[in-house]
XYZ file of C-alpha atoms in Angstrom:
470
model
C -18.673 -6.933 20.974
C -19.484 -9.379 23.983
C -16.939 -11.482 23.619
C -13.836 -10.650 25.902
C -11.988 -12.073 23.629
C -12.527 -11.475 19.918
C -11.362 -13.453 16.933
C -10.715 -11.607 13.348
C -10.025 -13.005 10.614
C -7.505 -11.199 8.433
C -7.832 -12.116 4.251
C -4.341 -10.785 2.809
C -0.495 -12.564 2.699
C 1.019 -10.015 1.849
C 4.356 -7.538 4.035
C 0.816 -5.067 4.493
C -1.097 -7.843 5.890
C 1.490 -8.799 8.542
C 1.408 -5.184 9.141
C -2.547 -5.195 9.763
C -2.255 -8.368 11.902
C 0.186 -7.023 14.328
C -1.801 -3.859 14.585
C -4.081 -5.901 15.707
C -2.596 -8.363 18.239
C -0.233 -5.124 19.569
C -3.216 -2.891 19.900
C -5.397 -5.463 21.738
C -4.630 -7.459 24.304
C -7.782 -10.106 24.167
C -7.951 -10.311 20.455
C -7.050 -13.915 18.156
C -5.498 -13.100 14.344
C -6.601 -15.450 12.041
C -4.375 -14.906 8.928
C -5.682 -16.153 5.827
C -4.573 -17.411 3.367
C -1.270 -15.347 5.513
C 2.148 -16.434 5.410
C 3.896 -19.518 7.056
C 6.640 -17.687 8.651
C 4.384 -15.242 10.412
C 4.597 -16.180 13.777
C 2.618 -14.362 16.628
C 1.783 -15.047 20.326
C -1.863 -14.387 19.050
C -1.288 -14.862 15.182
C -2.595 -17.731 13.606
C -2.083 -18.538 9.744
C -4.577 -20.100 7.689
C -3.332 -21.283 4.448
C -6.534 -23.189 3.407
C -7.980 -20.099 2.935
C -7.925 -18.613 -0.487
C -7.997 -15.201 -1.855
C -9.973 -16.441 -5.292
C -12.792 -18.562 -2.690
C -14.688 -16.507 -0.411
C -16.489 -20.030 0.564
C -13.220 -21.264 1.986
C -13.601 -18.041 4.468
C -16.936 -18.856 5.091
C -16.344 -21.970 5.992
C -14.034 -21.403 8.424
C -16.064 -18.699 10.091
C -18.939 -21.275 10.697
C -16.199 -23.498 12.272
C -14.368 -20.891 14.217
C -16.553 -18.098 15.755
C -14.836 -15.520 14.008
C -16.433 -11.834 14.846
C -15.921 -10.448 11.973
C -13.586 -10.455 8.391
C -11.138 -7.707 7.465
C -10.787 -8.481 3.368
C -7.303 -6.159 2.834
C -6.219 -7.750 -0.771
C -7.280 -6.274 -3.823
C -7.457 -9.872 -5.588
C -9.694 -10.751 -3.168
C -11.802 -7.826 -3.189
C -11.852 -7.090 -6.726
C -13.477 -10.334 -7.298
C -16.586 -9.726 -4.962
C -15.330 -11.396 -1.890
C -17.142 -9.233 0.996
C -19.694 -9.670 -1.554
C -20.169 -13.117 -1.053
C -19.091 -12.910 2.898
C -21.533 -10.162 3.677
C -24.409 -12.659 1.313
C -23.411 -15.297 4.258
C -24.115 -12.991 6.586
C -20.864 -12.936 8.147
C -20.102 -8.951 9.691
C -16.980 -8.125 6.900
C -15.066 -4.843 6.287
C -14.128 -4.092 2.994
C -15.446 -2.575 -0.350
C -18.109 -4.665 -2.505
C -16.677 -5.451 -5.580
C -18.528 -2.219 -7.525
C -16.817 -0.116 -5.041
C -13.441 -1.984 -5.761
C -13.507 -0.759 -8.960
C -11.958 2.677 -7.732
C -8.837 0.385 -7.758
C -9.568 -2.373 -10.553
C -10.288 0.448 -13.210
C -8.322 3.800 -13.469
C -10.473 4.729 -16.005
C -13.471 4.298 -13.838
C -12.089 6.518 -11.073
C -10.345 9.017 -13.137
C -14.402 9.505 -14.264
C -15.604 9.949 -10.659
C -13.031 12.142 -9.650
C -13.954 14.625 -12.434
C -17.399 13.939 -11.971
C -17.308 14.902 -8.603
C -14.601 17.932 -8.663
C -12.061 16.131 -6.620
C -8.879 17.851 -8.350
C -6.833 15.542 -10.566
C -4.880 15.417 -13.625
C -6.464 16.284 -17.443
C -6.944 12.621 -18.689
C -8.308 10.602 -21.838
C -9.650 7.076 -22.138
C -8.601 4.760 -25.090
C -9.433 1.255 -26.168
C -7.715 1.555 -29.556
C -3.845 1.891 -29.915
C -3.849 4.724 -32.640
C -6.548 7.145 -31.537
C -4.095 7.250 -27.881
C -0.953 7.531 -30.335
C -3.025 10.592 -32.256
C -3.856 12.435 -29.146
C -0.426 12.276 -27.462
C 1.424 14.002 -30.620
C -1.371 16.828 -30.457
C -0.487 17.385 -26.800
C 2.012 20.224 -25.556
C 2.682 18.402 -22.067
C 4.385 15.306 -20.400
C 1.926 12.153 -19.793
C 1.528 9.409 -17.809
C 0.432 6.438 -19.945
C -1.520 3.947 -17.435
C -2.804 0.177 -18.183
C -6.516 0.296 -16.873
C -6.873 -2.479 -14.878
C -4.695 -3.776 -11.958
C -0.992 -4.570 -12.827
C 0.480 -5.463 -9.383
C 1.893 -1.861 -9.173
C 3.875 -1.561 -12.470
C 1.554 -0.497 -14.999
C 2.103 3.377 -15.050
C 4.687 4.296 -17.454
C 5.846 8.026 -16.608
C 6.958 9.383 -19.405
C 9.573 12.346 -19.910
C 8.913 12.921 -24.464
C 7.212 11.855 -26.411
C 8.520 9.142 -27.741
C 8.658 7.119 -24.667
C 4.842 7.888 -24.432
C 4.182 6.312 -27.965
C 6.459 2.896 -26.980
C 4.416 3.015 -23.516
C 1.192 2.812 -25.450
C 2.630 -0.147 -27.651
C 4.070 -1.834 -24.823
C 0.362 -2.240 -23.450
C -1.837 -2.246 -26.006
C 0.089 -4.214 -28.895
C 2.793 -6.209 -27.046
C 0.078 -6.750 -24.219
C 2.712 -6.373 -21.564
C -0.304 -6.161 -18.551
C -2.301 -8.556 -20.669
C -6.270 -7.558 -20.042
C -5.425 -4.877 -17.681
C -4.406 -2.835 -20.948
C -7.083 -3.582 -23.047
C -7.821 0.186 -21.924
C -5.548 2.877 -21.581
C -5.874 6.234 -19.648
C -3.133 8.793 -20.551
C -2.957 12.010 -17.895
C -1.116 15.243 -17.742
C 2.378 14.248 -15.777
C 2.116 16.269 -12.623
C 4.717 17.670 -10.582
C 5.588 18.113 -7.307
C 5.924 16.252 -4.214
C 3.756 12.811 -4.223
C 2.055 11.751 -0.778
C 0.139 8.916 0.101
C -3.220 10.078 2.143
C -4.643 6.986 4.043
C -8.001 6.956 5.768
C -10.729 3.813 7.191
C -13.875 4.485 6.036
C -17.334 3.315 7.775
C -19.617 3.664 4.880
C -20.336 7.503 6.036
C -17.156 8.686 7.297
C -13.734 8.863 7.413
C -11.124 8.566 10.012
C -8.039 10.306 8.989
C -4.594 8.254 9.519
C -0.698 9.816 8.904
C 0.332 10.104 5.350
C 3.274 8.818 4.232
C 6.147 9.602 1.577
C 6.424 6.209 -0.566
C 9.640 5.543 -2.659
C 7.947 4.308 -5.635
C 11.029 3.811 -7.766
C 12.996 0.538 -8.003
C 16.538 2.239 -8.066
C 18.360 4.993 -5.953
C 17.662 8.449 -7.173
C 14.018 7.623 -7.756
C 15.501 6.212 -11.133
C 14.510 2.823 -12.642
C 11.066 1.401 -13.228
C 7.802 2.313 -11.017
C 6.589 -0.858 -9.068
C 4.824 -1.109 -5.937
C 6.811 0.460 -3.642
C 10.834 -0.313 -2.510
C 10.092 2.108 1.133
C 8.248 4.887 2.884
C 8.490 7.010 5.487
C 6.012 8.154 7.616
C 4.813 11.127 9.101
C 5.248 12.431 5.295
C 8.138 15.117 5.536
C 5.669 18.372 4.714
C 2.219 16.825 6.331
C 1.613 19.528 9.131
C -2.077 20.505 10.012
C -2.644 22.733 7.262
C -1.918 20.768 4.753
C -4.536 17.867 6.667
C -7.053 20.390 6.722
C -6.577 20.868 3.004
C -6.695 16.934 2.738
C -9.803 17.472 4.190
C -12.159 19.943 2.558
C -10.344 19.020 -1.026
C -10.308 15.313 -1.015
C -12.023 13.425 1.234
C -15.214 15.691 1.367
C -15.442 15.348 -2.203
C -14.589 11.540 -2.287
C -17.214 10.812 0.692
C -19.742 12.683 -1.348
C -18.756 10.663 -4.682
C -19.071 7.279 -2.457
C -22.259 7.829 -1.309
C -23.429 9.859 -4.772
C -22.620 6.744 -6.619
C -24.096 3.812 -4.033
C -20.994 2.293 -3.832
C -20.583 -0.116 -0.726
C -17.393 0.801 1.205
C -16.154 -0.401 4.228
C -12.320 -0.450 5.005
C -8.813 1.513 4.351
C -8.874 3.470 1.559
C -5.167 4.778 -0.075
C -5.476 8.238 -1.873
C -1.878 8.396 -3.849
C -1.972 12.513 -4.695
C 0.380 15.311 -5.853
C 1.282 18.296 -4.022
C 1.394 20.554 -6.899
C 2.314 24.664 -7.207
C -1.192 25.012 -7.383
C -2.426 22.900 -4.716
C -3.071 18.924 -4.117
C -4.375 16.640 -7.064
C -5.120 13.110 -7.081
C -3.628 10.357 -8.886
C -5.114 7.185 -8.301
C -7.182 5.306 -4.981
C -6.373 2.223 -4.063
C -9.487 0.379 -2.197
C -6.982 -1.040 0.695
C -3.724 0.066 2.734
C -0.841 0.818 0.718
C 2.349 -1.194 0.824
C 4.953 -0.537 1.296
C 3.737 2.191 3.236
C 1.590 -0.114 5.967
C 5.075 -1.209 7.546
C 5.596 2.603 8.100
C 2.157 4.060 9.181
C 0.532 1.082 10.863
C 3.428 0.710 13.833
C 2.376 4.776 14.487
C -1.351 3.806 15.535
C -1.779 3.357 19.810
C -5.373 3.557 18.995
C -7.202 -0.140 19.866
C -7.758 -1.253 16.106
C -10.177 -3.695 16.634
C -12.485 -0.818 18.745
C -12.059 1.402 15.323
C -13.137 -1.566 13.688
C -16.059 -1.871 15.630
C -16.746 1.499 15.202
C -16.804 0.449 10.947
C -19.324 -2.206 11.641
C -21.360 -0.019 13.758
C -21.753 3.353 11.252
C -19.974 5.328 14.350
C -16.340 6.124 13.372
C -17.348 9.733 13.290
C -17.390 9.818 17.190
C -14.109 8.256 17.315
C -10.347 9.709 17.059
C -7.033 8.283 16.174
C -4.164 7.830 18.694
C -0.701 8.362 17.448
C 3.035 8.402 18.467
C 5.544 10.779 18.162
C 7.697 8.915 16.157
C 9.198 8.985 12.920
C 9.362 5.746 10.936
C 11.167 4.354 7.538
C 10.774 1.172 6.182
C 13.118 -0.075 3.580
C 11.971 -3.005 1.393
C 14.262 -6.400 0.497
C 13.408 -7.255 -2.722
C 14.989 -10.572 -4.864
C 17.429 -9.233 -7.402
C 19.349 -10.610 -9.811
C 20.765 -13.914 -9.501
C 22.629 -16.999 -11.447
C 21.970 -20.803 -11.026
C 23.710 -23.611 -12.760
C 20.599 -26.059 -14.623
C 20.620 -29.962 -14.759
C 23.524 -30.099 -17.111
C 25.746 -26.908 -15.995
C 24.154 -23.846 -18.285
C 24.005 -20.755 -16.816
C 20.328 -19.266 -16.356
C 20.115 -15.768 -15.481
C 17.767 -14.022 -13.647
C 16.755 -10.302 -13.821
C 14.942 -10.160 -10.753
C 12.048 -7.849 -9.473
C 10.754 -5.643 -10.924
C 12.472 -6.035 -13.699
C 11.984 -9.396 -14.776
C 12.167 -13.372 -13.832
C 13.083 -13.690 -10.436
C 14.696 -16.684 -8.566
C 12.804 -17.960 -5.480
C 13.612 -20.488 -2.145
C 17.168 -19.161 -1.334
C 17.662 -19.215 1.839
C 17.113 -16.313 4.548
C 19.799 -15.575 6.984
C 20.111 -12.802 9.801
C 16.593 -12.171 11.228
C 17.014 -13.182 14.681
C 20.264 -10.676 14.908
C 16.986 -8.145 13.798
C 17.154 -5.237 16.970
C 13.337 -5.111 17.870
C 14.421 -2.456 20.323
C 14.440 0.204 17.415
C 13.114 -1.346 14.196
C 9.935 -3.832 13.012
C 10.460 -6.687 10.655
C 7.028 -7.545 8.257
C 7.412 -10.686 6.529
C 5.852 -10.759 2.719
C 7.109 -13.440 0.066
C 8.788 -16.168 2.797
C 7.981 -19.149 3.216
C 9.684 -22.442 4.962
C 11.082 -25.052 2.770
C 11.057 -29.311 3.845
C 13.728 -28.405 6.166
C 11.210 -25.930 8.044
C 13.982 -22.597 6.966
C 13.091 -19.545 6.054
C 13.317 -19.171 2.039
C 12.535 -16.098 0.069
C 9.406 -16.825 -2.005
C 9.102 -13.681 -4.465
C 9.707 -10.090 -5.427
C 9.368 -8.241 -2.591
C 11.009 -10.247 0.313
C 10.444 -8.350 3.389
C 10.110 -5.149 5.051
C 12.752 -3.699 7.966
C 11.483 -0.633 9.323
C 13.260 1.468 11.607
C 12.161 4.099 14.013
C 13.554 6.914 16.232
C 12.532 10.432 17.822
C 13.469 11.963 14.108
C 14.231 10.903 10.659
C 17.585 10.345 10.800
C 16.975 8.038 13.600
C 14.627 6.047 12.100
C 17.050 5.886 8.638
C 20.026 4.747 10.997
C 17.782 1.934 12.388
C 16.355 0.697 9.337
C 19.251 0.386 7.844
C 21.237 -1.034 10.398
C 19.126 -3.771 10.722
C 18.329 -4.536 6.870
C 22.287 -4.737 7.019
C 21.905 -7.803 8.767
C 20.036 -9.951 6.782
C 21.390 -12.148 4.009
C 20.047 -13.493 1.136
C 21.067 -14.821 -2.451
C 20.579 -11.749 -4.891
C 19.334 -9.505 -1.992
C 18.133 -6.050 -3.151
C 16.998 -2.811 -1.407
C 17.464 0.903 -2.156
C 20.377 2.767 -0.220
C 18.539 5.897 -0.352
C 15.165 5.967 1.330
C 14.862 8.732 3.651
C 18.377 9.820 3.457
C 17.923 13.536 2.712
C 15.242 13.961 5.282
C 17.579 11.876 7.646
C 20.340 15.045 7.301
C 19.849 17.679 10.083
C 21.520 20.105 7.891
C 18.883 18.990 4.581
C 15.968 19.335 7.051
C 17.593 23.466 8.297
C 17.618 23.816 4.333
C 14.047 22.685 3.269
C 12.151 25.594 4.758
C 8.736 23.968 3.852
C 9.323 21.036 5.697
C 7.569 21.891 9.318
C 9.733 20.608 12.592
C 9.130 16.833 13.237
C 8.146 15.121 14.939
C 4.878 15.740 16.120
C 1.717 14.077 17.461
C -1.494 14.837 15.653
C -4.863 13.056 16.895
C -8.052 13.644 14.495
C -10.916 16.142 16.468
C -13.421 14.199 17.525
C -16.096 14.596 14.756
C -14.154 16.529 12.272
C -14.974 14.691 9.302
C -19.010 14.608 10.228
């Protein structure tokens, strides 16, 4: 672009989109953020928030683009997208990155993508598509395996119910389709074999022709410790992913995204943008579980601070149909990011009752209690992403939903980066404050790492070949 000095703006406000934003701003030295609709308490020496912009009204985007000479749009929320915002943008003829809203239906419908995949032989789990309670309640009891019983539509990241009998499989299917637990999202159901194995999450950017590989990551999907409790969007990650050496991103390569490119451009659909492949590494190779049509989160906060590569080149390179000449620059690091979320909490009401709260995921959750400890944050060794914070009327920093913020250590190994992430989480304060004490442990223990023969030496720097993926 001519510019020397090039102005984004970023459509997200969420822990991932501060992520994206500082990629940005840390990557490039000439480049303005404009965060949108963003988050008040992001503060940047070239990060501006927008809050009159809204994820449901691509014209308030537009609008500001006419007023602000903005280069180009990076749409990274799937509300936004799944609604036909780049749509509308890219209509307006402003240069945007990110799926149409047909292509955001890899995300928006599981049954829709479950479909492709098979269509197109990218390996995933045996599956069936309901829109009728009993007919999914009659094919589960004929089954001789574990499912997964999934709401179709998008459920903020809690509408898989893995189940171990059964039983549970039967309640899951009641819980969506008669109690209406995801509302719309479950007026279909997919139910899929329950794979096994070790889960990874496979990111890449996507120019409409090919892909540019970046590290996977392992994501702690679970809201307790011991990968117990419900599955929600994601309480930490670490990244590089503990068994991603280079033969398992060549197999990455020739059995998922070749397949997926050729299903993207078989079916017409208009993709731009990150693209989050959420697989299985089974006994008998890697299978896919679902695609998300943006960066994952809460693995952004672990993969994004990896990147040395100038992000707003690579996103020139989108715009331009030439990411296929272009590599990715990475550190050597190893990174874990541990989530805050708001857990359960107590008030007193009006006249002195007692009103409990179970917190995320599991339930109602309390909001604007106050945020202490950030500034004793070491940014020597760790990253702090802001998600659900705002400021209140006295201009403090108040948690403002389930998942608070994101504290992600790093270090020349695992247990480094463990050690710093937690350290540092340790110092902020909140009412009800909840994380998991377990994320990355076991792959933080020199003596669990000599154990786990699979697990290659790390860390180690991997750039994609120039042109591999043409």
């Amino acid at each position: 672009m001519s510019n020397p000095s090039c102005n984004v703006l970023l459509i997200d406000s969420t822990g991932r989109g501060h992520a994206i934003a500082d990629l940005f701003q840390r990557s490039d030295p000439s480049v303005r953020v404009f965060y949108g609709p963003g988050n008040p308490s992001v503060a940047g020496e070239r990060i501006w928030t927008v809050p009159d912009i809204s994820l449901s009204d691509p014209g308030s985007a537009v609008r500001f683009c006419q007023a602000h000479a903005i280069d180009f749009v990076f749409v990274s929320h799937i509300d936004a997208l799944s609604t036909g915002y780049v749509d509308f943008l890219k209509t307006n003829g402003i240069p945007t990155i990110g799926p149409d809203r047909a292509a955001a239906r890899l995300e928006s419908s599981k049954a829709f993508t479950k479909s492709l995949l098979q269509r197109y032989n990218v390996k995933t789990a045996r599956f069936a598509v309901f829109d009728r309670p009993e007919p999914a309640k009659c094919y589960i009891r004929g089954l001789g395996y574990d499912v997964v019983v999934k709401a179709d539509g998008l459920c903020e990241g809690n509408g898989a119910y893995v189940c171990s009998d059964q039983a549970s499989a039967l309640q899951a299917v009641d819980s969506i389709m008669l109690a209406r637990a995801h509302k719309d999202a479950g007026n279909h159901i997919v139910i899929e074999e329950r794979l096994f194995g070790v889960e990874i999450s496979i990111f890449a950017l996507f120019d409409g022709k090919e892909f540019l590989l970046f590290p996977a990551a392992l994501d702690y999907k679970r809201s307790d410790d011991g990968n117990k409790g419900v599955n929600c969007d994601g309480m930490g990650s670490l990244s590089p992913h503990p068994l991603a050496d280079k033969a398992l991103y060549r197999e990455i390569q020739t059995e998922v995204l070749e397949p997926l490119r050729a299903a993207i451009l078989g079916e017409g659909l208009k993709y731009t943008g990150f693209i989050y492949i959420g697989a299985m590494l089974c006994h008998d190779g890697i299978k896919v579980i679902e695609i998300n049509v943006r960066f994952g989160d809460s693995e952004a906060e672990a993969v994004l601070p990896k990147v040395q590569s100038n992000f707003v080149r690579l996103c020139e390179g989108v715009l331009q149909g030439t990411l296929g000449s272009m590599t990715l620059e990475t550190d050597d690091k190893c990174y874990c990011n541990v989530v805050a979320a708001q857990g359960p909490t107590m008030r007193l009401d009006e006249v002195g009752r007692e009103i409990r709260y179970p917190g995320w995921p599991h339930g109602d959750f309390e909001v604007g209690c106050p945020i202490s400890g950030l500034e004793a944050v070491d940014r020597r060794n760790s990253r702090l992403f802001l998600a659900n914070v705002r400021r209140d009327a006295e201009n403090s920093l108040v948690t403002a939903g389930g998942r608070v913020l994101h504290v992600t250590g790093f270090g020349a190994n695992y247990a480094q980066a463990v050690h710093h992430a937690y350290a540092n989480i340790e110092k902020i304060r909140f009412k009800g404050m909840s994380y998991r004490s377990d994320i990355g442990l076991i792959y933080g223990s020199v003596d669990a790492m000599r154990q786990r023969r699979e697990i290659p030496s790390l860390p180690w720097t991997w750039q994609m070949p120039r042109g591999a993926l043409s």
